[in-house]
Coordinates of C-alpha atoms in Angstrom, one line a residue:
M1 CA -14.1 11.1 2.5
E2 CA -13.9 9.8 -1.1
T3 CA -10.6 8.2 -1.1
G4 CA -11.8 7.2 2.6
M5 CA -14.3 4.9 1.4
V6 CA -12.6 3.7 -1.7
T7 CA -9.6 2.2 1.1
A8 CA -13.2 1.1 3.6
T9 CA -14.3 -1.0 0.5
W10 CA -11.1 -3.5 0.9
S11 CA -10.1 -2.6 4.7
A12 CA -13.2 -2.4 6.5
D13 CA -16.9 -4.8 7.2
L14 CA -19.1 -2.2 5.7
G15 CA -21.8 -3.2 7.9
D16 CA -20.3 -2.2 10.9
P17 CA -20.5 1.3 10.7
R18 CA -17.8 2.1 13.1
T19 CA -14.8 0.6 11.4
V20 CA -16.2 2.4 8.0
A21 CA -15.5 5.1 10.4
T22 CA -12.4 5.1 12.0
V23 CA -11.6 4.3 8.6
I24 CA -12.6 7.3 6.8
A25 CA -11.5 9.4 9.7
D26 CA -8.0 7.8 9.5
V27 CA -7.7 8.5 5.4
R28 CA -8.9 12.3 6.4
G29 CA -5.9 12.5 8.9
A30 CA -3.6 11.1 6.3
L31 CA -4.5 13.2 3.4
E32 CA -4.4 16.0 5.7
R33 CA -0.8 15.5 7.0
E34 CA 0.1 14.8 3.4
I35 CA -1.5 18.6 1.5
T36 CA 0.5 20.5 4.6
A37 CA 3.3 19.2 3.5
A38 CA 2.3 19.6 -0.1
R39 CA 1.5 23.5 0.6
A40 CA 4.4 23.7 3.5
D41 CA 7.0 22.2 0.5
F42 CA 4.8 25.2 -2.7
L43 CA 5.8 27.6 -0.4
R44 CA 8.8 26.8 1.3
A45 CA 10.1 26.4 -3.3
M46 CA 7.9 30.6 -3.5
D47 CA 10.3 33.4 -3.0
P48 CA 8.8 35.4 0.2
H49 CA 9.2 38.5 -1.7
D50 CA 6.8 37.0 -4.3
Q51 CA 3.9 36.0 -2.9
S52 CA 0.5 37.9 -4.4
T53 CA -2.9 37.1 -5.2
E54 CA -2.3 33.8 -6.8
T55 CA -0.6 31.9 -4.3
A56 CA -4.1 30.9 -2.8
S57 CA -5.1 29.8 -5.8
A58 CA -2.3 28.0 -6.3
L59 CA -2.3 26.3 -2.5
A60 CA -5.3 25.5 -4.0
Y61 CA -4.3 23.7 -6.8
V62 CA -1.1 21.8 -4.4
S63 CA -4.6 20.4 -2.2
F64 CA -6.3 19.3 -5.3
H65 CA -3.5 17.8 -7.1
T66 CA -2.1 15.9 -3.4
V67 CA -6.1 14.7 -3.0
Q68 CA -6.0 13.9 -6.7
Q69 CA -3.7 11.8 -6.5
A70 CA -3.7 9.8 -2.9
L71 CA -7.1 9.6 -4.9
A72 CA -6.5 7.2 -7.0
E73 CA -3.4 5.6 -5.4
H74 CA -6.5 4.1 -3.0
Q75 CA -8.1 3.7 -5.6
R76 CA -5.0 1.0 -7.3
W77 CA -4.9 -0.4 -3.4
A78 CA -7.7 -1.3 -3.5
L79 CA -8.4 -2.9 -6.6
K80 CA -5.5 -4.4 -6.0
M81 CA -7.2 -6.4 -2.9
L82 CA -10.4 -7.0 -4.2
G83 CA -8.5 -8.9 -6.3
Q84 CA -7.2 -10.9 -3.8
T85 CA -10.8 -12.5 -2.8
E86 CA -12.4 -15.0 -3.0
K87 CA -15.1 -14.3 -5.7
A88 CA -12.2 -12.7 -7.4
E89 CA -9.7 -15.8 -7.0
A90 CA -12.9 -17.9 -8.6
E91 CA -13.5 -16.0 -11.3
A92 CA -10.2 -16.2 -11.7
Q93 CA -9.9 -19.7 -12.0
R94 CA -13.2 -20.1 -14.0
A95 CA -11.8 -17.5 -17.1
F96 CA -8.1 -19.9 -16.6
K97 CA -10.2 -23.3 -17.3
T98 CA -11.9 -22.6 -19.4
E99 CA -9.5 -19.9 -21.5
Q100 CA -7.7 -23.4 -21.6
D101 CA -10.5 -26.1 -22.7
R102 CA -10.9 -23.8 -25.4
P103 CA -10.6 -26.1 -29.1
W104 CA -7.7 -24.2 -29.9
F105 CA -5.9 -26.3 -27.4
Q106 CA -7.8 -28.9 -26.5
Y107 CA -4.3 -31.4 -27.2
N108 CA -2.0 -28.8 -25.9
P109 CA -3.8 -27.6 -22.6
T110 CA -0.6 -27.3 -20.9
G111 CA 1.4 -25.8 -23.6
E112 CA 2.8 -22.0 -23.7
A113 CA 0.7 -20.7 -25.6
A114 CA -2.3 -21.9 -23.9
V115 CA -1.2 -20.7 -20.5
T116 CA -0.5 -17.2 -21.7
A117 CA -4.2 -17.4 -22.7
A118 CA -5.4 -18.6 -20.1
T119 CA -2.8 -16.7 -17.7
M120 CA -4.7 -13.4 -20.2
A121 CA -7.6 -14.4 -19.6
A122 CA -7.3 -15.0 -15.9
D123 CA -6.0 -11.7 -15.5
T124 CA -8.5 -10.0 -17.4
A125 CA -11.5 -11.9 -14.7
R126 CA -9.8 -10.7 -11.9
E127 CA -9.5 -6.8 -12.3
R128 CA -13.4 -7.2 -13.6
V129 CA -14.5 -8.9 -10.1
A130 CA -12.4 -6.6 -8.4
E131 CA -13.5 -3.0 -10.8
S132 CA -17.8 -4.9 -9.9
L133 CA -16.6 -5.3 -5.7
L134 CA -14.6 -1.7 -5.8
T135 CA -18.0 -0.3 -7.7
A136 CA -20.7 -2.4 -5.1
R137 CA -19.1 -1.5 -2.2
L138 CA -18.4 2.1 -2.7
E139 CA -22.8 2.4 -3.5
Q140 CA -23.0 0.3 -0.3
L141 CA -21.3 2.9 1.5
R142 CA -22.1 5.7 -0.5
E143 CA -25.7 4.7 0.5
Q144 CA -25.1 4.3 4.2
A145 CA -24.0 7.6 4.4
A146 CA -27.0 8.4 2.6
D147 CA -28.6 7.0 5.6
R148 CA -27.0 8.7 8.2
A149 CA -27.4 11.9 7.1
E150 CA -31.3 11.1 6.1
N151 CA -32.0 9.4 9.7
A152 CA -29.7 12.4 11.6
A153 CA -31.7 15.2 10.2
A154 CA -35.1 13.8 11.2
V155 CA -34.3 14.0 14.6
P156 CA -35.3 17.8 15.3
W157 CA -33.2 19.2 17.4
A158 CA -35.5 19.5 21.1
A159 CA -36.5 15.8 20.8
R160 CA -32.6 15.5 21.0
L161 CA -32.0 18.2 23.4
S162 CA -34.7 16.8 26.0
K163 CA -33.2 13.1 25.9
L164 CA -29.6 14.7 26.0
A165 CA -31.1 16.8 29.4
A166 CA -32.3 13.9 30.5
R167 CA -29.4 12.0 31.0
P168 CA -28.0 12.0 34.7
L169 CA -25.1 14.2 35.3
D170 CA -21.7 12.2 36.1
D171 CA -20.2 12.3 39.8
D172 CA -17.2 13.8 38.6
T173 CA -19.4 16.7 36.7
T174 CA -19.2 19.8 38.9
W175 CA -20.7 23.0 38.4

């Protein structure tokens, strides 16, 4: 679920629970396919007569490792995408200009040393904004998930069932 939330931070409208849920479900499906493929590769590499009780542990590790790799890749991609937002770009431009305006570059703000230093400052600022956006958006998604879980658990089953029982059946439903 964490990998899906990381992907949703840049690819979904965080105010729309349906799009967030769709992104998370898509990522979960992709991860399940990757895990299945990794486990199949592992089992093909093993001697069929050599399978023992350690096989289950090894398969669990393969699954865990696949998810860890996917999470790291999704985080890199999210940081890249969030680094292209208007907020990140504006901060990068401010850092670039600030660095060029340093006293030691005042006589040649477009010289190679000034441009190199300004570019490095801009890249650093862009990365920091991307990290900040990722952290803030993940926190927002976690809070939304906690609120949904809390609200879903707050309604007793008796109330849910009575609402469902009161709904009319479709015309084509036969018993």
